[in-house]
Amino acid sequence: MEASGIEVAKQTLLSCGLILTIGTLTGLLAQKIKIPDVALFLLVGMAIGPEALGLIDIKADSALNQIILLFGASYILFDGGASLRFNVLKQCWITIVVIATVGVLITAAITGLGAYLILGGPFIVALLLGATLASTDPATLVPIFKQVKIRDRVAQTVMSESAFNDAMGAIVTFGVLGVAMGTGEFSLATSTLDLCKQVFVGIIAGGVLGYLAALLIAHERWAFLAEYAPVVTLVAVIGAYFAADGLQASGFMAVFVFGIVLGNKDSFGFAMVPGEQQKLEEYVATTAFIMRLFIFLLLGAQVDFALMGKYALGGVAVVTILMLVARPATVFLCALPDRRARWSFNEMLFMCWTRETGVIPGALAGLLLGMKAPGADMIASVTFIAILMTILIQAPTTKWLGRRLGLLEEQ
């Protein structure tokens, strides 16, 4: 048993070393050809996975994969939150709230209807697919906007939406699942109450830990952990997630709000020593890059080509409806009425194109498979098609579209 444990440890360490090496080279290539690295990570992951070269074989349901997804997505969310600014969010908060709640319902309904008409089967299963695909992916969008400099309020609205709509997407998915499996009825009042609880508790948990972290690393008198700021952020990210999760709220919401509070610590009168601030920023950027390459290389390596092939044509059609019908309808219905933000047509058009699918929908599809939900195989297949199509089509064209619409901020 001991020898077997050592062999497993060696194999795991070798796999992680290969992922780091291949991911670093892939990231360098993406930088050279000037496209978001997540798209290349996904392609390279498919090439090195067990169904191609076979260099990496880490199962989707393994503890290692779950740890990488959980911590990686949390850390990327924290990084995204830290890049947002209060003065920008004040202008756009109405759009963010509406598009992350009502917008998820609109996307789920339109995509579900499209899936029902194209793939057939029970309508409730089609609606379950629509709910699974309804949330956007912060683990993809945050890195894209780190690399492609789009007008602040547009980028920060899209990133904030992607963080806030995870809770809504999960609630709608499991609400529909209860009806599909005959274990419950969907209740708008109960679901709304659950969403409010997840949002409120997540914000409180993230806000408290964010303020505490800022106090310990940047307060003029109490910053006795300033030199250990990177470690403090690591501990606080994990703490924020589990504090909210333990209270049955959204851990992802908590880490995102934690990032916002820490990133805006100057608004609370805290200021780090310039050298320490630079060290922290470099550490966060490097760690976020490592998490990004692990997540998307593994996502690519776990693509089941046989399962995808079974629903390929129908899946592509459903995802096309998601990208070209559901998302534009969601953006224009939710953002156009916001007179405070006064979105231009070009800004809304750009937001229509930035709705990458990734870690969270993939995780929901995996959970449905594990629970043997009705139509789970079909849902998992179409979800992976959505991940591939949105990341490989939308992510590389983000910069081009931003320039064409006059939203790109050239460095």
GROMACS .gro file of C-alpha atoms in nm:
model
  411
    1MET     CA    1   0.000   0.000   0.000
    2GLU     CA    2   0.283   0.237   0.088
    3ALA     CA    3   0.464   0.167  -0.239
    4SER     CA    4   0.139   0.219  -0.427
    5GLY     CA    5   0.086   0.555  -0.252
    6ILE     CA    6   0.437   0.666  -0.346
    7GLU     CA    7   0.379   0.571  -0.710
    8VAL     CA    8   0.054   0.766  -0.719
    9ALA     CA    9   0.232   1.066  -0.563
   10LYS     CA   10   0.513   1.044  -0.821
   11GLN     CA   11   0.266   1.020  -1.108
   12THR     CA   12   0.067   1.316  -0.977
   13LEU     CA   13   0.382   1.524  -0.933
   14LEU     CA   14   0.496   1.435  -1.286
   15SER     CA   15   0.156   1.533  -1.429
   16CYS     CA   16   0.165   1.867  -1.245
   17GLY     CA   17   0.519   1.932  -1.369
   18LEU     CA   18   0.416   1.858  -1.727
   19ILE     CA   19   0.111   2.086  -1.698
   20LEU     CA   20   0.326   2.370  -1.561
   21THR     CA   21   0.587   2.328  -1.834
   22ILE     CA   22   0.343   2.294  -2.122
   23GLY     CA   23   0.121   2.570  -1.982
   24THR     CA   24   0.410   2.816  -1.947
   25LEU     CA   25   0.521   2.755  -2.307
   26THR     CA   26   0.161   2.785  -2.426
   27GLY     CA   27   0.116   3.111  -2.235
   28LEU     CA   28   0.434   3.248  -2.395
   29LEU     CA   29   0.304   3.152  -2.740
   30ALA     CA   30  -0.031   3.319  -2.670
   31GLN     CA   31   0.152   3.635  -2.567
   32LYS     CA   32   0.358   3.631  -2.887
   33ILE     CA   33   0.059   3.586  -3.119
   34LYS     CA   34  -0.151   3.823  -2.905
   35ILE     CA   35  -0.460   3.616  -2.826
   36PRO     CA   36  -0.611   3.533  -2.483
   37ASP     CA   37  -0.420   3.237  -2.342
   38VAL     CA   38  -0.730   3.046  -2.224
   39ALA     CA   39  -0.817   2.956  -2.584
   40LEU     CA   40  -0.473   2.805  -2.646
   41PHE     CA   41  -0.474   2.629  -2.308
   42LEU     CA   42  -0.798   2.457  -2.404
   43LEU     CA   43  -0.667   2.343  -2.745
   44VAL     CA   44  -0.335   2.222  -2.606
   45GLY     CA   45  -0.519   2.044  -2.324
   46MET     CA   46  -0.722   1.850  -2.582
   47ALA     CA   47  -0.397   1.754  -2.757
   48ILE     CA   48  -0.220   1.625  -2.445
   49GLY     CA   49  -0.525   1.450  -2.298
   50PRO     CA   50  -0.588   1.073  -2.284
   51GLU     CA   51  -0.785   1.073  -2.612
   52ALA     CA   52  -0.493   1.223  -2.809
   53LEU     CA   53  -0.125   1.217  -2.700
   54GLY     CA   54  -0.204   1.075  -2.357
   55LEU     CA   55   0.051   1.287  -2.168
   56ILE     CA   56  -0.201   1.388  -1.901
   57ASP     CA   57  -0.478   1.175  -1.755
   58ILE     CA   58  -0.636   1.338  -1.450
   59LYS     CA   59  -0.997   1.228  -1.410
   60ALA     CA   60  -1.270   1.489  -1.379
   61ASP     CA   61  -1.400   1.331  -1.058
   62SER     CA   62  -1.056   1.298  -0.893
   63ALA     CA   63  -0.978   1.487  -0.573
   64LEU     CA   64  -0.684   1.664  -0.743
   65ASN     CA   65  -0.903   1.794  -1.024
   66GLN     CA   66  -1.172   1.913  -0.784
   67ILE     CA   67  -0.915   2.096  -0.569
   68ILE     CA   68  -0.769   2.267  -0.876
   69LEU     CA   69  -1.114   2.372  -1.001
   70LEU     CA   70  -1.232   2.491  -0.661
   71PHE     CA   71  -0.926   2.684  -0.555
   72GLY     CA   72  -0.834   2.798  -0.907
   73ALA     CA   73  -1.176   2.942  -0.983
   74SER     CA   74  -1.184   3.107  -0.639
   75TYR     CA   75  -0.843   3.267  -0.684
   76ILE     CA   76  -0.920   3.391  -1.035
   77LEU     CA   77  -1.243   3.543  -0.901
   78PHE     CA   78  -1.049   3.714  -0.622
   79ASP     CA   79  -0.805   3.852  -0.882
   80GLY     CA   80  -1.095   3.982  -1.091
   81GLY     CA   81  -1.261   4.145  -0.792
   82ALA     CA   82  -0.936   4.315  -0.693
   83SER     CA   83  -0.918   4.482  -1.035
   84LEU     CA   84  -1.263   4.644  -1.004
   85ARG     CA   85  -1.310   4.999  -0.878
   86PHE     CA   86  -1.596   5.138  -0.669
   87ASN     CA   87  -1.634   5.451  -0.881
   88VAL     CA   88  -1.695   5.242  -1.195
   89LEU     CA   89  -1.931   4.996  -1.024
   90LYS     CA   90  -2.145   5.284  -0.895
   91GLN     CA   91  -2.233   5.373  -1.254
   92CYS     CA   92  -2.330   5.021  -1.362
   93TRP     CA   93  -2.465   4.839  -1.057
   94ILE     CA   94  -2.825   4.830  -1.184
   95THR     CA   95  -2.725   4.655  -1.507
   96ILE     CA   96  -2.502   4.412  -1.315
   97VAL     CA   97  -2.781   4.313  -1.074
   98VAL     CA   98  -3.049   4.276  -1.343
   99ILE     CA   99  -2.835   4.088  -1.597
  100ALA     CA  100  -2.698   3.853  -1.329
  101THR     CA  101  -3.049   3.759  -1.207
  102VAL     CA  102  -3.327   3.822  -1.460
  103GLY     CA  103  -3.072   3.781  -1.739
  104VAL     CA  104  -2.993   3.425  -1.630
  105LEU     CA  105  -3.364   3.337  -1.650
  106ILE     CA  106  -3.394   3.490  -1.998
  107THR     CA  107  -3.087   3.303  -2.124
  108ALA     CA  108  -3.204   2.974  -1.972
  109ALA     CA  109  -3.553   3.008  -2.120
  110ILE     CA  110  -3.441   3.094  -2.475
  111THR     CA  111  -3.163   2.834  -2.481
  112GLY     CA  112  -3.394   2.570  -2.331
  113LEU     CA  113  -3.660   2.640  -2.595
  114GLY     CA  114  -3.396   2.616  -2.869
  115ALA     CA  115  -3.271   2.285  -2.728
  116TYR     CA  116  -3.627   2.148  -2.713
  117LEU     CA  117  -3.695   2.237  -3.077
  118ILE     CA  118  -3.358   2.107  -3.202
  119LEU     CA  119  -3.281   1.806  -2.982
  120GLY     CA  120  -3.634   1.698  -2.891
  121GLY     CA  121  -3.702   1.503  -2.574
  122PRO     CA  122  -3.886   1.630  -2.264
  123PHE     CA  123  -3.908   2.008  -2.235
  124ILE     CA  124  -3.794   1.999  -1.870
  125VAL     CA  125  -3.466   1.831  -1.976
  126ALA     CA  126  -3.413   2.096  -2.244
  127LEU     CA  127  -3.479   2.363  -1.982
  128LEU     CA  128  -3.227   2.194  -1.751
  129LEU     CA  129  -2.969   2.226  -2.028
  130GLY     CA  130  -3.058   2.594  -2.072
  131ALA     CA  131  -3.016   2.655  -1.698
  132THR     CA  132  -2.679   2.477  -1.695
  133LEU     CA  133  -2.551   2.699  -1.978
  134ALA     CA  134  -2.707   3.024  -1.851
  135SER     CA  135  -2.421   3.154  -1.637
  136THR     CA  136  -2.106   3.304  -1.787
  137ASP     CA  137  -1.758   3.212  -1.671
  138PRO     CA  138  -1.543   3.444  -1.455
  139ALA     CA  139  -1.244   3.209  -1.478
  140THR     CA  140  -1.239   3.281  -1.853
  141LEU     CA  141  -1.354   3.641  -1.865
  142VAL     CA  142  -1.130   3.781  -1.592
  143PRO     CA  143  -0.807   3.667  -1.765
  144ILE     CA  144  -0.933   3.793  -2.102
  145PHE     CA  145  -0.992   4.143  -1.969
  146LYS     CA  146  -0.657   4.135  -1.793
  147GLN     CA  147  -0.494   4.083  -2.131
  148VAL     CA  148  -0.729   4.282  -2.357
  149LYS     CA  149  -0.778   4.637  -2.232
  150ILE     CA  150  -1.142   4.725  -2.296
  151ARG     CA  151  -1.316   5.042  -2.172
  152ASP     CA  152  -1.328   5.016  -1.793
  153ARG     CA  153  -1.700   5.021  -1.728
  154VAL     CA  154  -1.771   4.762  -1.998
  155ALA     CA  155  -1.500   4.521  -1.881
  156GLN     CA  156  -1.590   4.561  -1.514
  157THR     CA  157  -1.962   4.512  -1.582
  158VAL     CA  158  -1.899   4.188  -1.774
  159MET     CA  159  -1.659   4.058  -1.507
  160SER     CA  160  -1.896   4.150  -1.223
  161GLU     CA  161  -2.190   3.988  -1.400
  162SER     CA  162  -1.992   3.668  -1.449
  163ALA     CA  163  -1.911   3.653  -1.079
  164PHE     CA  164  -2.260   3.736  -0.955
  165ASN     CA  165  -2.454   3.511  -1.194
  166ASP     CA  166  -2.291   3.187  -1.071
  167ALA     CA  167  -2.520   3.168  -0.769
  168MET     CA  168  -2.826   3.239  -0.982
  169GLY     CA  169  -2.724   2.982  -1.243
  170ALA     CA  170  -2.677   2.712  -0.979
  171ILE     CA  171  -3.009   2.793  -0.809
  172VAL     CA  172  -3.205   2.780  -1.136
  173THR     CA  173  -3.030   2.458  -1.241
  174PHE     CA  174  -3.111   2.273  -0.918
  175GLY     CA  175  -3.462   2.418  -0.910
  176VAL     CA  176  -3.532   2.275  -1.257
  177LEU     CA  177  -3.353   1.952  -1.160
  178GLY     CA  178  -3.593   1.903  -0.868
  179VAL     CA  179  -3.888   1.918  -1.110
  180ALA     CA  180  -3.712   1.695  -1.368
  181MET     CA  181  -3.639   1.423  -1.110
  182GLY     CA  182  -3.980   1.449  -0.949
  183THR     CA  183  -3.833   1.547  -0.611
  184GLY     CA  184  -3.985   1.890  -0.588
  185GLU     CA  185  -4.162   2.175  -0.757
  186PHE     CA  186  -3.998   2.495  -0.867
  187SER     CA  187  -4.101   2.778  -0.638
  188LEU     CA  188  -4.023   3.133  -0.748
  189ALA     CA  189  -4.059   3.269  -0.394
  190THR     CA  190  -3.835   3.003  -0.239
  191SER     CA  191  -3.573   3.037  -0.511
  192THR     CA  192  -3.573   3.417  -0.484
  193LEU     CA  193  -3.531   3.393  -0.107
  194ASP     CA  194  -3.247   3.141  -0.150
  195LEU     CA  195  -3.075   3.368  -0.403
  196CYS     CA  196  -3.103   3.671  -0.174
  197LYS     CA  197  -2.958   3.469   0.112
  198GLN     CA  198  -2.665   3.345  -0.098
  199VAL     CA  199  -2.592   3.695  -0.224
  200PHE     CA  200  -2.626   3.868   0.113
  201VAL     CA  201  -2.424   3.615   0.315
  202GLY     CA  202  -2.159   3.592   0.042
  203ILE     CA  203  -2.119   3.970   0.035
  204ILE     CA  204  -2.098   3.994   0.414
  205ALA     CA  205  -1.843   3.711   0.444
  206GLY     CA  206  -1.626   3.848   0.164
  207GLY     CA  207  -1.656   4.206   0.286
  208VAL     CA  208  -1.561   4.125   0.647
  209LEU     CA  209  -1.259   3.913   0.549
  210GLY     CA  210  -1.154   4.167   0.286
  211TYR     CA  211  -1.158   4.448   0.542
  212LEU     CA  212  -0.973   4.233   0.795
  213ALA     CA  213  -0.705   4.141   0.538
  214ALA     CA  214  -0.665   4.507   0.439
  215LEU     CA  215  -0.632   4.601   0.806
  216LEU     CA  216  -0.357   4.344   0.865
  217ILE     CA  217  -0.148   4.430   0.558
  218ALA     CA  218  -0.211   4.799   0.496
  219HIS     CA  219  -0.326   4.979   0.813
  220GLU     CA  220  -0.087   5.246   0.937
  221ARG     CA  221  -0.080   5.099   1.288
  222TRP     CA  222  -0.204   4.739   1.269
  223ALA     CA  223  -0.033   4.617   0.950
  224PHE     CA  224   0.197   4.373   1.127
  225LEU     CA  225   0.146   4.117   0.844
  226ALA     CA  226   0.242   4.355   0.563
  227GLU     CA  227   0.549   4.148   0.472
  228TYR     CA  228   0.331   3.837   0.453
  229ALA     CA  229   0.059   3.992   0.236
  230PRO     CA  230   0.069   3.711  -0.026
  231VAL     CA  231   0.012   3.448   0.244
  232VAL     CA  232  -0.266   3.656   0.398
  233THR     CA  233  -0.446   3.672   0.061
  234LEU     CA  234  -0.417   3.293   0.015
  235VAL     CA  235  -0.557   3.221   0.360
  236ALA     CA  236  -0.832   3.481   0.321
  237VAL     CA  237  -0.942   3.350  -0.021
  238ILE     CA  238  -0.981   3.000   0.124
  239GLY     CA  239  -1.140   3.140   0.441
  240ALA     CA  240  -1.390   3.355   0.250
  241TYR     CA  241  -1.499   3.062   0.034
  242PHE     CA  242  -1.552   2.822   0.324
  243ALA     CA  243  -1.707   3.085   0.553
  244ALA     CA  244  -1.980   3.147   0.295
  245ASP     CA  245  -2.007   2.781   0.195
  246GLY     CA  246  -2.047   2.679   0.558
  247LEU     CA  247  -2.338   2.921   0.584
  248GLN     CA  248  -2.491   2.769   0.267
  249ALA     CA  249  -2.413   3.077   0.062
  250SER     CA  250  -2.206   3.131  -0.253
  251GLY     CA  251  -1.836   3.082  -0.183
  252PHE     CA  252  -1.753   3.228  -0.525
  253MET     CA  253  -1.951   3.542  -0.440
  254ALA     CA  254  -1.756   3.575  -0.115
  255VAL     CA  255  -1.411   3.553  -0.274
  256PHE     CA  256  -1.513   3.800  -0.545
  257VAL     CA  257  -1.633   4.056  -0.288
  258PHE     CA  258  -1.319   3.990  -0.082
  259GLY     CA  259  -1.116   4.086  -0.390
  260ILE     CA  260  -1.322   4.402  -0.444
  261VAL     CA  261  -1.272   4.518  -0.084
  262LEU     CA  262  -0.899   4.441  -0.081
  263GLY     CA  263  -0.848   4.599  -0.423
  264ASN     CA  264  -1.023   4.916  -0.306
  265LYS     CA  265  -0.853   4.933   0.035
  266ASP     CA  266  -0.746   5.292  -0.029
  267SER     CA  267  -1.116   5.387  -0.012
  268PHE     CA  268  -1.109   5.274   0.353
  269GLY     CA  269  -0.798   5.479   0.429
  270PHE     CA  270  -0.549   5.190   0.399
  271ALA     CA  271  -0.229   5.220   0.195
  272MET     CA  272   0.051   4.967   0.157
  273VAL     CA  273   0.419   5.056   0.126
  274PRO     CA  274   0.483   5.088  -0.253
  275GLY     CA  275   0.738   4.803  -0.256
  276GLU     CA  276   0.508   4.567  -0.068
  277GLN     CA  277   0.214   4.661  -0.292
  278GLN     CA  278   0.416   4.580  -0.605
  279LYS     CA  279   0.529   4.248  -0.455
  280LEU     CA  280   0.168   4.155  -0.377
  281GLU     CA  281   0.047   4.245  -0.727
  282GLU     CA  282   0.322   4.040  -0.893
  283TYR     CA  283   0.245   3.744  -0.669
  284VAL     CA  284  -0.129   3.758  -0.742
  285ALA     CA  285  -0.069   3.788  -1.119
  286THR     CA  286   0.167   3.488  -1.120
  287THR     CA  287  -0.059   3.271  -0.904
  288ALA     CA  288  -0.365   3.357  -1.115
  289PHE     CA  289  -0.172   3.258  -1.430
  290ILE     CA  290  -0.078   2.921  -1.278
  291MET     CA  291  -0.438   2.856  -1.175
  292ARG     CA  292  -0.560   2.955  -1.521
  293LEU     CA  293  -0.326   2.720  -1.706
  294PHE     CA  294  -0.413   2.428  -1.475
  295ILE     CA  295  -0.789   2.481  -1.510
  296PHE     CA  296  -0.805   2.512  -1.887
  297LEU     CA  297  -0.542   2.255  -1.976
  298LEU     CA  298  -0.731   2.006  -1.759
  299LEU     CA  299  -1.068   2.109  -1.904
  300GLY     CA  300  -0.931   2.044  -2.253
  301ALA     CA  301  -0.772   1.713  -2.149
  302GLN     CA  302  -1.105   1.589  -2.011
  303VAL     CA  303  -1.310   1.648  -2.328
  304ASP     CA  304  -1.493   1.327  -2.420
  305PHE     CA  305  -1.480   1.324  -2.801
  306ALA     CA  306  -1.711   1.022  -2.834
  307LEU     CA  307  -1.982   1.182  -2.619
  308MET     CA  308  -1.948   1.515  -2.798
  309GLY     CA  309  -1.968   1.344  -3.136
  310LYS     CA  310  -2.302   1.188  -3.045
  311TYR     CA  311  -2.467   1.529  -3.008
  312ALA     CA  312  -2.231   1.733  -3.228
  313LEU     CA  313  -2.469   1.881  -3.487
  314GLY     CA  314  -2.755   1.947  -3.246
  315GLY     CA  315  -2.515   2.079  -2.984
  316VAL     CA  316  -2.354   2.324  -3.224
  317ALA     CA  317  -2.700   2.450  -3.324
  318VAL     CA  318  -2.807   2.496  -2.960
  319VAL     CA  319  -2.485   2.681  -2.871
  320THR     CA  320  -2.528   2.902  -3.179
  321ILE     CA  321  -2.872   3.002  -3.045
  322LEU     CA  322  -2.712   3.065  -2.703
  323MET     CA  323  -2.447   3.292  -2.856
  324LEU     CA  324  -2.646   3.473  -3.124
  325VAL     CA  325  -3.003   3.484  -2.988
  326ALA     CA  326  -3.017   3.425  -2.611
  327ARG     CA  327  -2.720   3.642  -2.515
  328PRO     CA  328  -2.813   3.946  -2.731
  329ALA     CA  329  -3.173   3.929  -2.607
  330THR     CA  330  -3.049   3.913  -2.247
  331VAL     CA  331  -2.811   4.208  -2.284
  332PHE     CA  332  -3.051   4.440  -2.462
  333LEU     CA  333  -3.348   4.358  -2.237
  334CYS     CA  334  -3.142   4.403  -1.919
  335ALA     CA  335  -2.901   4.686  -2.008
  336LEU     CA  336  -3.107   4.909  -2.237
  337PRO     CA  337  -3.353   5.021  -1.963
  338ASP     CA  338  -3.065   5.131  -1.735
  339ARG     CA  339  -3.082   5.508  -1.786
  340ARG     CA  340  -2.819   5.565  -1.518
  341ALA     CA  341  -2.549   5.376  -1.713
  342ARG     CA  342  -2.664   5.504  -2.054
  343TRP     CA  343  -2.508   5.223  -2.249
  344SER     CA  344  -2.421   5.294  -2.611
  345PHE     CA  345  -2.520   5.050  -2.884
  346ASN     CA  346  -2.155   4.954  -2.938
  347GLU     CA  347  -2.107   4.880  -2.568
  348MET     CA  348  -2.413   4.656  -2.559
  349LEU     CA  349  -2.308   4.486  -2.882
  350PHE     CA  350  -1.970   4.408  -2.728
  351MET     CA  351  -2.135   4.265  -2.413
  352CYS     CA  352  -2.346   4.042  -2.638
  353TRP     CA  353  -2.028   3.878  -2.767
  354THR     CA  354  -1.853   3.826  -2.431
  355ARG     CA  355  -2.034   3.538  -2.263
  356GLU     CA  356  -1.777   3.259  -2.251
  357THR     CA  357  -1.886   2.929  -2.096
  358GLY     CA  358  -1.634   2.749  -1.878
  359VAL     CA  359  -1.566   2.619  -1.531
  360ILE     CA  360  -1.900   2.675  -1.354
  361PRO     CA  361  -2.130   2.530  -1.626
  362GLY     CA  362  -1.878   2.246  -1.666
  363ALA     CA  363  -1.893   2.176  -1.293
  364LEU     CA  364  -2.275   2.182  -1.297
  365ALA     CA  365  -2.280   1.937  -1.589
  366GLY     CA  366  -2.043   1.710  -1.397
  367LEU     CA  367  -2.269   1.720  -1.092
  368LEU     CA  368  -2.572   1.629  -1.305
  369LEU     CA  369  -2.380   1.331  -1.444
  370GLY     CA  370  -2.291   1.218  -1.094
  371MET     CA  371  -2.654   1.249  -0.982
  372LYS     CA  372  -2.776   1.056  -1.290
  373ALA     CA  373  -3.010   1.341  -1.379
  374PRO     CA  374  -3.245   1.298  -1.676
  375GLY     CA  375  -3.058   1.375  -2.000
  376ALA     CA  376  -2.728   1.418  -1.813
  377ASP     CA  377  -2.520   1.271  -2.098
  378MET     CA  378  -2.676   1.510  -2.348
  379ILE     CA  379  -2.633   1.806  -2.112
  380ALA     CA  380  -2.266   1.723  -2.048
  381SER     CA  381  -2.200   1.685  -2.421
  382VAL     CA  382  -2.363   2.015  -2.520
  383THR     CA  383  -2.196   2.192  -2.227
  384PHE     CA  384  -1.851   2.088  -2.348
  385ILE     CA  385  -1.944   2.197  -2.702
  386ALA     CA  386  -2.045   2.534  -2.554
  387ILE     CA  387  -1.714   2.560  -2.366
  388LEU     CA  388  -1.517   2.487  -2.683
  389MET     CA  389  -1.721   2.712  -2.913
  390THR     CA  390  -1.741   3.016  -2.688
  391ILE     CA  391  -1.378   3.005  -2.575
  392LEU     CA  392  -1.228   2.921  -2.914
  393ILE     CA  393  -1.452   3.161  -3.114
  394GLN     CA  394  -1.531   3.448  -2.879
  395ALA     CA  395  -1.213   3.477  -2.669
  396PRO     CA  396  -0.968   3.519  -2.963
  397THR     CA  397  -1.195   3.776  -3.132
  398THR     CA  398  -1.250   3.993  -2.823
  399LYS     CA  399  -0.966   4.233  -2.902
  400TRP     CA  400  -1.062   4.260  -3.270
  401LEU     CA  401  -1.425   4.337  -3.187
  402GLY     CA  402  -1.326   4.586  -2.916
  403ARG     CA  403  -1.113   4.774  -3.169
  404ARG     CA  404  -1.385   4.770  -3.435
  405LEU     CA  405  -1.641   4.908  -3.188
  406GLY     CA  406  -1.404   5.175  -3.057
  407LEU     CA  407  -1.388   5.026  -2.705
  408LEU     CA  408  -1.025   4.913  -2.700
  409GLU     CA  409  -0.791   5.114  -2.479
  410GLU     CA  410  -0.455   5.087  -2.652
  411GLN     CA  411  -0.159   5.068  -2.416
   0.00000   0.00000   0.00000
